[in-house]
């Protein structure tokens, strides 16, 4: 990326009340029923560091790339950064639940719903995350909502959807956390995701963070792109980077404090927002080239070459953006100087 100049991005999105990333949508819905209700979706995306997430399969950009992470561990990390304790049942393993596992998960759900807080779950009516917001124990059904449907799901169907795996997360408690601590935690998560691989071995099929761009580039060079999977993941990563740019922009405008560190944070945040807007602009063009669901023609010479240019520019801007996040983290870790 050295020497590659990237023009700054033009913002085209002004509605941040929706997202293509359904786990964060579900988490935001759950938070609305807690003592921290009122957090915007932009803040949830930013302070969980989901706005900085990218995972790509290096063989074909397969459709499930966006979900190739340790759900219980990372969702727990994210929610702890917002000031919540959680419990989970199940994990991504393509194995249907045993009767005992199903009973445990339903118990978690009922306990949470009895306290008035929905539960997050996977593959209710489609392999995406959704929320469980009610239950009828007499008829053994859960009231559920995801991007496909809002309706009833029999108890025995939980964890036995299209991909037959159980995953449930519930919020069990809340503790105070200030904005400075949340920002520091989010930046640590973002920087870790950018540089540290979640997948063992250099031959692992998925890459995350900056290496995910290399994986994406590799697939386009080989002309082995799955049109559907690429269309899905392009839309999801574009969405996260739009939120990253907006989160950092709002941070630069709304961050409280009058210390020199606070001034520096606002400046760095504005600069980082510009870099992520540039990333979002490149990915937005790719999203238009490879629209969901048919995905365009990513293996054609013209579209593949254009995509390679856009991905190289996106990676250059993201690399600069991450460097700015690291500088923000350094500022937050300095002793606060009052003026």
JSON list of C-alpha atoms in Angstrom, two decimals, residues 131 237-238:
[
{"chain": "A", "resi": 131, "resn": "UNK", "atom": "CA", "xyz": [-34.31, -11.70, 18.55]},
{"chain": "A", "resi": 237, "resn": "UNK", "atom": "CA", "xyz": [-18.57, -4.68, 5.10]},
{"chain": "A", "resi": 238, "resn": "UNK", "atom": "CA", "xyz": [-19.68, -1.51, 3.29]}
]
